[in-house]
XYZ file of C-alpha atoms in Angstrom:
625
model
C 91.178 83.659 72.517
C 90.174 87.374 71.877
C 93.486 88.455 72.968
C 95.731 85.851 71.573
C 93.997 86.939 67.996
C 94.635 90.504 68.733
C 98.315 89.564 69.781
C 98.708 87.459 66.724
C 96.945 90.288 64.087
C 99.892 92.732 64.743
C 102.508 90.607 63.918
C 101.046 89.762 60.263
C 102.300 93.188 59.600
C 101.810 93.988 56.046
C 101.741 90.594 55.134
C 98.892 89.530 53.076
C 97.315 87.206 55.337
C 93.397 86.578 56.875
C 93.647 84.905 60.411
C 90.867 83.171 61.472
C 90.228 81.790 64.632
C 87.083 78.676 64.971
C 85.802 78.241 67.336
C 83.361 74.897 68.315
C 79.853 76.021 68.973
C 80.237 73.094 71.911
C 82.936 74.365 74.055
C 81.348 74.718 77.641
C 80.806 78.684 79.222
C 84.091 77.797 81.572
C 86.989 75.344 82.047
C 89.343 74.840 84.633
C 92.419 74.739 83.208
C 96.257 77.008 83.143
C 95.112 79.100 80.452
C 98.599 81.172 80.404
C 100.517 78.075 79.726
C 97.788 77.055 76.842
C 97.842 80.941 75.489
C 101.704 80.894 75.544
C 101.546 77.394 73.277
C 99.441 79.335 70.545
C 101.448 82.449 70.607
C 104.514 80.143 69.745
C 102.790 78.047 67.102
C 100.950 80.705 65.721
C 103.566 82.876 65.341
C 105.968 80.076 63.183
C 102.959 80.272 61.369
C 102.819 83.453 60.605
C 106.018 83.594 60.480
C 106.799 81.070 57.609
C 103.315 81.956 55.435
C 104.109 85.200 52.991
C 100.359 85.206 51.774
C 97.340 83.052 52.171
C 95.266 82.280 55.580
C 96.464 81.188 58.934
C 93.684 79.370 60.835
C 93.246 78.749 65.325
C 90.908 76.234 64.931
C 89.413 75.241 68.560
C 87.098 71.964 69.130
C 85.950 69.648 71.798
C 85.148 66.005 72.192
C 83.068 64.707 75.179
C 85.252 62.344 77.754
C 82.262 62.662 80.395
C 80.122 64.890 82.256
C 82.826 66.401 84.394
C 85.833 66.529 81.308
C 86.580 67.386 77.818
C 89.045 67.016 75.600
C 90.315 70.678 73.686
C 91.774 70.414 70.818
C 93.646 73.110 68.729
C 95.045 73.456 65.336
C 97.055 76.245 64.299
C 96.999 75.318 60.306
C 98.514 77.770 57.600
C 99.394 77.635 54.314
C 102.939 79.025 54.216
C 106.084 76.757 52.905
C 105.654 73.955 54.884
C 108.114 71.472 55.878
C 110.097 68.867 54.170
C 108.966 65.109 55.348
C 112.916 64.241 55.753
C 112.866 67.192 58.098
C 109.856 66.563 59.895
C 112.151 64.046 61.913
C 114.765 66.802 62.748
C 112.010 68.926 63.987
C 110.804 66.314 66.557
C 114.234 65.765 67.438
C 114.758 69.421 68.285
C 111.525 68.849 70.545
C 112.982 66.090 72.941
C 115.882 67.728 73.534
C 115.562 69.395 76.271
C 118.878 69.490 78.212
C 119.597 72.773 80.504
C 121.803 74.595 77.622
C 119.053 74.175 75.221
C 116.471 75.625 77.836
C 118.268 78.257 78.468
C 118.086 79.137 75.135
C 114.930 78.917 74.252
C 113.892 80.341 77.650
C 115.734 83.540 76.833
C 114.111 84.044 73.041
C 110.578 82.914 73.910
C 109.014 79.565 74.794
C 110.463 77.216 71.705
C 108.660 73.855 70.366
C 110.128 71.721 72.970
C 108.986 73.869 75.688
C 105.552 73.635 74.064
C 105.743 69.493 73.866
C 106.454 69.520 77.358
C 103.747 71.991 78.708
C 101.372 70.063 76.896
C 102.275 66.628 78.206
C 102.737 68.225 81.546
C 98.756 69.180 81.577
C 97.983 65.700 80.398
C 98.371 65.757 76.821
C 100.114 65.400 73.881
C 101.739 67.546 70.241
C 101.944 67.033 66.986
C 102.106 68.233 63.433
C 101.331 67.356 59.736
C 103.158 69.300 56.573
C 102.875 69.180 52.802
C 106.290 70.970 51.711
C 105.328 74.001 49.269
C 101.302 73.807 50.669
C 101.451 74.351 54.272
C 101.465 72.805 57.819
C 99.138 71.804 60.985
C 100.254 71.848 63.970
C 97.878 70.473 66.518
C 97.667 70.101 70.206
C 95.096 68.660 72.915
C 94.696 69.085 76.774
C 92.027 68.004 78.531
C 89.812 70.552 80.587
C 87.709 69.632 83.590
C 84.085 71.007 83.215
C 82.957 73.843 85.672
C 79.773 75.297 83.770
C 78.225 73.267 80.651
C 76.534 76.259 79.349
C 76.353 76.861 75.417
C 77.564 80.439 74.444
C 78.220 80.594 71.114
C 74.512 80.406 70.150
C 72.868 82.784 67.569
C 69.536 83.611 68.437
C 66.470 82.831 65.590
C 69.401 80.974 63.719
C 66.364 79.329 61.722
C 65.170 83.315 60.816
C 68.754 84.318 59.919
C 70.457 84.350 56.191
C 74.247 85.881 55.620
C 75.450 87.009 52.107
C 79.233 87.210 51.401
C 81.064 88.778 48.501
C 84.570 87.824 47.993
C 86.686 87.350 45.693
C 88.949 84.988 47.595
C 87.957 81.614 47.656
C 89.371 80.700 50.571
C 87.755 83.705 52.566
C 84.387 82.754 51.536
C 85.019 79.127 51.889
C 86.082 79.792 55.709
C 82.986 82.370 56.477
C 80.405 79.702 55.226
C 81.602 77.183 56.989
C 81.256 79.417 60.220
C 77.976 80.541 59.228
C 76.527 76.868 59.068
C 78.431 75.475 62.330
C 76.308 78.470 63.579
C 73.308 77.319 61.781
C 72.612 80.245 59.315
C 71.631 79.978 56.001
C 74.243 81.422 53.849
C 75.514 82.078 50.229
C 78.427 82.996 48.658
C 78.224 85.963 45.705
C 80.677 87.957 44.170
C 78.998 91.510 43.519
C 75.621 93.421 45.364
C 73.743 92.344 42.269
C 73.621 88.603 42.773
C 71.672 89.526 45.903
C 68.069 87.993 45.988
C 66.197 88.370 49.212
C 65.871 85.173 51.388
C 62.620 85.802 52.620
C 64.530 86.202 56.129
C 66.366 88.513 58.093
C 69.291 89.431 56.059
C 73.081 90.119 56.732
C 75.794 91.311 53.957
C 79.550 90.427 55.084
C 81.755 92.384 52.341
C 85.205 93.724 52.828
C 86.047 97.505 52.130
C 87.042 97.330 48.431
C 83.554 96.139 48.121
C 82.121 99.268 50.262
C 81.131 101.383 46.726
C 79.030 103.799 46.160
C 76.594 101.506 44.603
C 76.827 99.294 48.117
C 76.204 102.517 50.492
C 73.006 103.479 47.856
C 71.741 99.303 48.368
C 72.074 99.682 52.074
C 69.888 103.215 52.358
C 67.445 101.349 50.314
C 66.866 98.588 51.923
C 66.822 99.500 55.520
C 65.712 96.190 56.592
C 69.071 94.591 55.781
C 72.044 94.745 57.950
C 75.801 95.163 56.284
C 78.517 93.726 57.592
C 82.065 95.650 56.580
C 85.003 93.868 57.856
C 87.860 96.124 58.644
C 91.414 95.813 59.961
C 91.732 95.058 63.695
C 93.105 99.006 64.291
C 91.086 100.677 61.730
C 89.065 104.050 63.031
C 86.363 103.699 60.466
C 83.144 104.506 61.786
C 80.047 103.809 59.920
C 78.204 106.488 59.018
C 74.596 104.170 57.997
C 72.766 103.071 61.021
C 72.448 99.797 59.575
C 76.062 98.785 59.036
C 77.941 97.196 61.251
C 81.628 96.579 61.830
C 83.190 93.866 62.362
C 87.351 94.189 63.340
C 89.990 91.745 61.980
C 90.695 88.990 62.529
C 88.107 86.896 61.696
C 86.855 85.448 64.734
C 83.174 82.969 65.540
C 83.100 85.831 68.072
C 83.149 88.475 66.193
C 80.605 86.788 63.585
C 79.002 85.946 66.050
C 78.068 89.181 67.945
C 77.363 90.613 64.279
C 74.649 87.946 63.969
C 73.099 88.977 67.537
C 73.055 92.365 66.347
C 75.798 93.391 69.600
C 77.345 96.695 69.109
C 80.887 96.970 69.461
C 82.046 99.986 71.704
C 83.229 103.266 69.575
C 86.441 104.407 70.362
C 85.930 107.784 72.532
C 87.707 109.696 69.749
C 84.569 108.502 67.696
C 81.991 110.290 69.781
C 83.553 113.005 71.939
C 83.101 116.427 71.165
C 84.373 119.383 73.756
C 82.713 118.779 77.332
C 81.406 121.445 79.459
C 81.242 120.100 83.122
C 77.839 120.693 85.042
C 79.104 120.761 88.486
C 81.472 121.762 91.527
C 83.150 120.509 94.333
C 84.942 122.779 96.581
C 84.554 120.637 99.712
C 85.959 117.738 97.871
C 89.843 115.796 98.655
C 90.897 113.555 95.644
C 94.061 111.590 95.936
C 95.595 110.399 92.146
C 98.224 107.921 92.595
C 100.277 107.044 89.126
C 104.134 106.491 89.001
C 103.786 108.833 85.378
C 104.036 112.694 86.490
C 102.142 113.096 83.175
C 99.090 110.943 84.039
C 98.885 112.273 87.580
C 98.946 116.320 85.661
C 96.462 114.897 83.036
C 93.995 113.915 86.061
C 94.419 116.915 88.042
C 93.838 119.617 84.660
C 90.401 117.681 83.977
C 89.003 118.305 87.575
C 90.756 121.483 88.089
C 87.544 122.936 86.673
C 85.295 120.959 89.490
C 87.603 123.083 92.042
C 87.919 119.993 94.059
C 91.399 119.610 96.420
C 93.830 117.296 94.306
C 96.753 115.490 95.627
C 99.548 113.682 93.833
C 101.140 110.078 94.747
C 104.190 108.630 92.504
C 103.762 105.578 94.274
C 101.615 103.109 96.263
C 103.955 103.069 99.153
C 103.340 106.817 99.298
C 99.505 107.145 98.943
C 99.398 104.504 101.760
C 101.011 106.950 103.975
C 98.912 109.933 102.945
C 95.722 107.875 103.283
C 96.950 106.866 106.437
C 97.088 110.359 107.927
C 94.244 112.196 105.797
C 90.741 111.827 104.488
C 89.989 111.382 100.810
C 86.527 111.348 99.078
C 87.787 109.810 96.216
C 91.197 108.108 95.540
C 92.257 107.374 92.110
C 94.645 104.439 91.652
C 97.052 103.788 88.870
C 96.800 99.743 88.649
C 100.624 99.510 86.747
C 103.151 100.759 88.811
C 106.342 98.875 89.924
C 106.857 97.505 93.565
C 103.859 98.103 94.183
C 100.681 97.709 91.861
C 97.198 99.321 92.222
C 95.376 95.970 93.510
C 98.096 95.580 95.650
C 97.531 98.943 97.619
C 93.859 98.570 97.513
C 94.023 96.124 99.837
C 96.729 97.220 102.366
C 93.720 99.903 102.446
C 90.638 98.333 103.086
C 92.918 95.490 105.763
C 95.081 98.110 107.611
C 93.368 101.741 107.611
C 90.095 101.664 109.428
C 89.432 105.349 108.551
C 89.830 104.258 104.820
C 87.708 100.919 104.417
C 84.786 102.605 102.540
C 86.652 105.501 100.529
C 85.910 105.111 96.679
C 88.869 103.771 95.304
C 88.876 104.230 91.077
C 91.317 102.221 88.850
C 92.979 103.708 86.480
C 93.794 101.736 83.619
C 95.049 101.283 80.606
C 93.565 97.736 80.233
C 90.134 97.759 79.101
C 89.421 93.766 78.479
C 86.341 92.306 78.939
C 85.544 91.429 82.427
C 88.403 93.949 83.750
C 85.801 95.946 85.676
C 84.187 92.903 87.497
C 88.237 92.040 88.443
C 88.903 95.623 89.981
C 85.645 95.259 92.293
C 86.239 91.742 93.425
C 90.029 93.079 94.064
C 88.083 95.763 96.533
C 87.954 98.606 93.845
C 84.685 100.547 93.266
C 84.986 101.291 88.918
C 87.379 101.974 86.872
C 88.501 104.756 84.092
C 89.910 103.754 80.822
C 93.319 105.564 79.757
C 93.727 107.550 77.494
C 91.203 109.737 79.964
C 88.175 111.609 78.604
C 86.933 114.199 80.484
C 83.265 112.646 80.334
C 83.572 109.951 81.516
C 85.798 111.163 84.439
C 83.072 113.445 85.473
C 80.434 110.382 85.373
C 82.819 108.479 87.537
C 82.896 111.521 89.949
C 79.458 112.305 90.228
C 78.626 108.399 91.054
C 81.027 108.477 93.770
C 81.353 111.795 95.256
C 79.121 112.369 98.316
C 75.949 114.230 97.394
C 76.448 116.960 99.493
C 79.749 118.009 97.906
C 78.487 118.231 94.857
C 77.493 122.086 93.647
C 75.471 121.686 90.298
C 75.583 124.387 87.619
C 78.778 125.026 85.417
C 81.653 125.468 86.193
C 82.848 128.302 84.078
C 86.008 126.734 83.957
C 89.316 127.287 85.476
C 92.116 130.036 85.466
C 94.985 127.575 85.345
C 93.070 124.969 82.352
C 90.368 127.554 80.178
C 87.958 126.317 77.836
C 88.791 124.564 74.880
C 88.555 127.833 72.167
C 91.817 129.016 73.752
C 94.909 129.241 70.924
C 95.940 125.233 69.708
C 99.529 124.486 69.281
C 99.651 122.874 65.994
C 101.886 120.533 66.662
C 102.795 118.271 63.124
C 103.981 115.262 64.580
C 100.834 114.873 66.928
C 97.140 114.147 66.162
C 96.145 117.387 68.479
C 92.620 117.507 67.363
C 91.383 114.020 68.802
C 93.548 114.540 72.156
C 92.102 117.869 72.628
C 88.746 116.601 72.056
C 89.101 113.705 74.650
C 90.737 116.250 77.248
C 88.427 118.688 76.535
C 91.265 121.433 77.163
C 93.665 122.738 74.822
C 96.262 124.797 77.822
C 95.968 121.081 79.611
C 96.970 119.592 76.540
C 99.673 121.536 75.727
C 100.855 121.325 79.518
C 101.185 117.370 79.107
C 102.549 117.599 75.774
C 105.486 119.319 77.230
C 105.435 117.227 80.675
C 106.304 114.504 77.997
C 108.789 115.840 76.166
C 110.883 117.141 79.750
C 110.299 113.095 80.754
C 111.147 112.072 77.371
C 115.037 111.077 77.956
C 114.548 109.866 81.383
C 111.466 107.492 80.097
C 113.953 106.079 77.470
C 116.537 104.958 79.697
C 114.581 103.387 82.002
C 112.687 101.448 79.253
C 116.300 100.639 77.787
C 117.665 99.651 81.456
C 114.446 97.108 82.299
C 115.496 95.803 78.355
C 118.993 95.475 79.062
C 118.496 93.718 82.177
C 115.913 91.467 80.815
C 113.471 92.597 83.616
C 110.333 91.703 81.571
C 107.973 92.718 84.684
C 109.483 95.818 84.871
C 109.272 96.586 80.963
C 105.797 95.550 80.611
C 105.136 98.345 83.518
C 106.862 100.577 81.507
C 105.927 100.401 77.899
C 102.184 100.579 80.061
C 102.733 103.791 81.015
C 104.231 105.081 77.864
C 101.245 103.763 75.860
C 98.765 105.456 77.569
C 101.344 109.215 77.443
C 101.708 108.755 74.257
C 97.744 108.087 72.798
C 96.790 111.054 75.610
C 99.008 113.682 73.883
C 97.874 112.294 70.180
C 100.978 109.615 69.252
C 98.703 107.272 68.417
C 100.924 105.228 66.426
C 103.774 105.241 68.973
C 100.844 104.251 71.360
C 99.568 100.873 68.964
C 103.015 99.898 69.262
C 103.901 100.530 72.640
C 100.379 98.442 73.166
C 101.829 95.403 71.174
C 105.050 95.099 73.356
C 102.410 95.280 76.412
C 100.580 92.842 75.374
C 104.078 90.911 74.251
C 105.312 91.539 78.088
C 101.942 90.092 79.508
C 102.421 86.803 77.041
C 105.873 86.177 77.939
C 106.540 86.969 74.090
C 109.859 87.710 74.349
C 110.572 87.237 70.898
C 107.723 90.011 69.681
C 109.748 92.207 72.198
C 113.416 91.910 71.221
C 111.840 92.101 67.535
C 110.249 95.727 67.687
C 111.989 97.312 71.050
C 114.776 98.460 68.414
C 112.765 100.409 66.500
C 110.425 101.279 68.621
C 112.887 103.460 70.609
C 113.559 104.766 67.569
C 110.756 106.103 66.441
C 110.085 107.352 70.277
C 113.298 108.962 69.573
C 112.298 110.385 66.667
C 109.286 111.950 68.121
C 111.075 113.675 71.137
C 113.598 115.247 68.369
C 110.179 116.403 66.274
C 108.789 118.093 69.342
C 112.403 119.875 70.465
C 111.558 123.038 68.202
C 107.895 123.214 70.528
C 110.093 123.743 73.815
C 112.738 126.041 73.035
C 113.571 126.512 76.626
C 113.681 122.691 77.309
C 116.975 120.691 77.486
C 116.784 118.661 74.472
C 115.604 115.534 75.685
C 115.735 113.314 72.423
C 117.857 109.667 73.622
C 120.709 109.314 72.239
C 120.980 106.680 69.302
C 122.266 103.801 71.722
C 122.775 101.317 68.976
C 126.431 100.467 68.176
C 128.598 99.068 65.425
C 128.939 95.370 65.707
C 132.854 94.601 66.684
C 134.435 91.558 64.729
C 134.751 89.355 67.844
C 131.280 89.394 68.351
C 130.462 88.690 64.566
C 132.830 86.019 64.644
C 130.914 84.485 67.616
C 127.493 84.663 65.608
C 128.890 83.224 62.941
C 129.434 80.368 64.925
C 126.337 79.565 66.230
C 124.541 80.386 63.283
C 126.531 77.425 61.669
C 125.662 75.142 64.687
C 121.882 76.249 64.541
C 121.463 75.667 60.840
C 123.281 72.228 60.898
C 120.971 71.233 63.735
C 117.840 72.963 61.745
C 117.231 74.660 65.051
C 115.280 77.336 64.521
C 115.439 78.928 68.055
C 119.108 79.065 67.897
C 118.822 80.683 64.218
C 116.273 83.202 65.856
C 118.317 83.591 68.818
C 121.533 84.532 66.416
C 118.743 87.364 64.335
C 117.616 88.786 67.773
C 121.391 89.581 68.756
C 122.503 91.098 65.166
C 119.899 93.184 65.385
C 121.132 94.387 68.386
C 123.129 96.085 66.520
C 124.420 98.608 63.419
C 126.762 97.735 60.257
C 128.588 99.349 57.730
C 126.636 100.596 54.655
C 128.180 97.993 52.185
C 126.654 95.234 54.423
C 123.089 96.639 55.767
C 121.700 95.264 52.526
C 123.406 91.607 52.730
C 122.121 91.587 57.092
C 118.527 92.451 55.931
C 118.656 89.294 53.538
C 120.157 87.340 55.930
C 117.492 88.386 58.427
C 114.712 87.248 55.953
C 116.443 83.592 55.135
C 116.450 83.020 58.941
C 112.740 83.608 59.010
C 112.063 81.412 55.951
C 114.387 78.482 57.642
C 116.683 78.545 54.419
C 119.707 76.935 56.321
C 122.367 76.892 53.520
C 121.799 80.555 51.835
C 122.035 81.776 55.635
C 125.434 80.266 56.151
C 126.601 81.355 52.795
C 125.666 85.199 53.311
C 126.845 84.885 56.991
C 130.117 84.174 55.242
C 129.764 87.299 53.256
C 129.354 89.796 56.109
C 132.163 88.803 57.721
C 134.441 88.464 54.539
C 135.189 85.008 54.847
């Protein structure tokens, strides 16, 4: 649920919208159940939601009912209050779900699972769709499954509930209507008050939910004098605040029983390592030592040997799994580091053609590398044979924690290292480069010649990266882009791109959902602005080939137009909003004259808001009919 609401919060956009996601206080510690199929039904729903609602809330409201000691019955409602539907077309709609003949599949399989797809994974796990609408007010869509009990266990409990009492100052109605009512199913007291000064103490231990236009200098003075209450500042769901009061806490968008949840249990979400890091001086050496880093990215593989050049240890390079099985096979590693992403071949994969086939290798550490830092990732890595893990972008910290847990003892050579002649400490000259955050990447490296090393390893890789990301696209080889976009996320938030990296992390997380739609939406412009980028850092590399991609987007030939026009007509006759979204995802394929960008983008906008007849009527004006 944690990842669908992550998922969901990027494509609100700049949309003024609050998600919140419920969830029942009675949903048992694990289910057995397809949860990709069930994620891949909210994505869809969620995202009309989002999709048709310009400003107001969009709820993921999760519940349970009791069939008997071994089953329940989930139920979900994705409500929002965006345009809602006309009654007269709530018929069409359901129409548009039972018809499901191969053309139609084909269809919707190639933009994204569709609603009829999502009527028949339901009734295909045993249960059943539906939907209520007020046109003008909003809509409910709602879905249940039932879910065979494995462990009853209550999690969502907050501890001295009875000794708890939450304040929250909105001015949104709505907002403050939706946090009480998660505050009682979790049995707090709570009250709703529109400034610090309606406070009055409960007599309890106190919490103070408030948003970051409330965050004034007469709130930081309350919470330094009164130490014994705890704020709570809700913040976007990317934000790099960091609190700077010991007793405020942050809580992420979007609003989540989760997140509320581990606010009221006084949890501590983990700071990002830009947060805390400041330059790290290693304690130790390892002359004696072999290291193995396999990683298809040249850059990743240059970013892990520069932070343990300093340790002095032996470091050798693999590209791919196939190829560190065949140097493991005929040499002896203390440590291997293993890229878990790579294509043909992935990291989990590898690790156990190791510990099955190579005798001489069934105890050597092997450390994930990996971009994915999820709960419970670490527990999957060991149970896959791994020993740990190390979170990408790498710090140089906790590489060297890693290393000293793993390394034999006797290899290890403690004192300083003084650095290294090929990577010196961190005071050497910094590149200022003005389309990069340099300061935080430095920081995490810990190395500014190492930085500037992989800056340029990125830029030489730069037009060779874009083709093969634009090949997997073209081809539709959604495995193969997801690997990708991976590694480019992590290259890009290593050398300080750490926009470029947020959105390569959305069309990961897109590739992972099956989300093809959130893909052929921002894959456009994201190459662009990775174009963009490359061209910014040409004047860095004067002795590089220019390595910006070339703009591959075309002008849109009248044939093909002509085509679109078609099936736009079709799809808005039939209100079939796949087909209308399948017709936006191919224009946008694509580049038009200046006299008609204006009319596309409008058109683009009345496909989203389902307004069948305008969209005919300026598809007739782009091509001059």
């Amino acid at each position: 649920i944690n990842d669908i609401a992550n998922v969901l919060a990027t494509r609100i956009g700049e949309k003024d919208i609050e998600l919140i996601v419920d969830l029942d206080v009675n949903l048992p510690h694990i289910l057995e159940g397809d949860a990709m199929r069930i994620r891949q039904i909210i994505i869809n729903l969620a995202n009309n939601a989002i999709k048709f609602t310009e400003r107001g809330m969009v709820w993921i409201r999760l519940s349970c009912e009791k069939i008997s000691d071994e089953e329940i019955m989930l139920n979900y409602h994705i409500i929002d209050t965006g345009m809602g539907i006309k009654q007269e077309d709530i018929g069409r709609l359901f129409r548009n779900f039972e018809q499901v003949d191969s053309k139609r599949n084909r269809a919707v399989e190639g933009t994204g699972l569709g609603l009829a797809i999502s009527k028949n994974l339901c009734e295909a796990m045993g249960g059943s769709i539906g939907v209520r609408s007020e046109y003008g007010k909003g809509s409910d869509f709602f879905f249940s499954i039932p879910q065979k009990i494995i462990d009853p266990t209550l999690d969502i409990v907050v501890s001295e509930s009875e000794n708890k009492c939450a304040y929250v100052i909105t001015d949104r109605e709505d907002m403050a209507d939706c946090f009480i009512s998660e505050l009682n199913k979790l049995e707090v007291e709570s009250h709703h008050i529109d400034s610090i000064d309606e406070y009055r103490p409960s007599g309890k231990r106190d919490y103070i939910f408030f948003t970051p236009e409330t965050y004034t200098d007469r709130m930081r003075t309350f919470l330094d004098t009164h130490r014994d209450i705890t704020g709570v500042i809700l913040v976007d769901f990317d934000s790099d605040y960091v609190s700077s009061q010991d007793n405020l806490r942050i809580m992420r968008r979007p609003e989540t029983t989760m997140a509320m949840l581990a606010a009221l249990n006084d949890v501590e979400t983990e700071m990002s390592a830009y947060d805390t890091m400041e330059y790290y001086k290693v304690d130790f050496t390892a002359p004696d030592a072999k290291v193995l880093i396999v990683d298809d990215n040249l850059v990743n593989i240059t970013i892990t040997e520069g932070l343990l050049a300093s340790t002095r240890m032996e470091c050798t390079g693999a590209l791919s799994a196939k190829e560190a099985i065949e140097l493991i096979s005929n040499n002896t590693y203390d440590i291997v580091f293993m890229d878990h992403m790579m294509p043909e071949m992935d990291g989990v994969e590898a690790t156990h053609i190791i510990r099955d086939t190579i005798p001489s290798a069934s105890d050597v550490p092997i450390i994930a590398l990996t971009a994915n830092v999820m709960e419970g990732v670490k527990d999957m890595f060991i149970r896959e044979g791994m020993n740990d893990f190390v979170a990408k972008p790498i710090d140089v910290k906790t590489l060297m924690d890693v290393v000293r847990r793993w390394l034999p003892k006797d290899k290890i050579i403690d004192g300083e290292s003084g650095g290294d002649e090929n990577y010196p400490s961190a005071e050497s000259e910094v590149i200022e480069y003005d389309c990069l955050d340099y300061n935080k990447a430095i920081e995490v490296l810990g190395h500014v010649n190492l930085y500037n090393r992989i800056v340029e390893e990125f830029y030489r890789s730069g037009a060779d990266r874009a083709d093969a990301l634009n090949n997997a696209y073209d081809s539709e080889d959604w495995a193969d882009y997801t690997i990708k976009i991976h590694s480019l996320k992590s290259a890009s938030r290593q050398i300080g791109a750490m926009e470029l990296g947020d959105k390569a992390e959305r069309l990961e997380k897109a590739g992972h959902l099956n989300d093809i739609d959130v893909i052929k939406d921002m894959h456009s412009e994201f190459m662009e602005e990775y174009g963009n980028l490359l061209s910014k850092l040409t004047k860095y590399f004067p002795d590089v080939v220019d390595n910006a991609p070339e703009d591959s987007a075309r002008f849109i030939d009248s044939a093909v137009l002509s085509e679109l026009a078609n099936k736009l007509r079709m799809a808005c006759d039939e209100l079939d909003m796949d087909g209308m979204e399948e017709v936006k995802k191919r224009m946008q394929e694509y580049s038009y004259p200046e006299d008609k960008k204006d009319t596309v983008k409008e058109l683009y906008k009345d496909i989203d808001n389902i307004d069948a007849d305008k969209c005919i009527m300026l598809m007739d004006r782009i091509i001059g009919a």
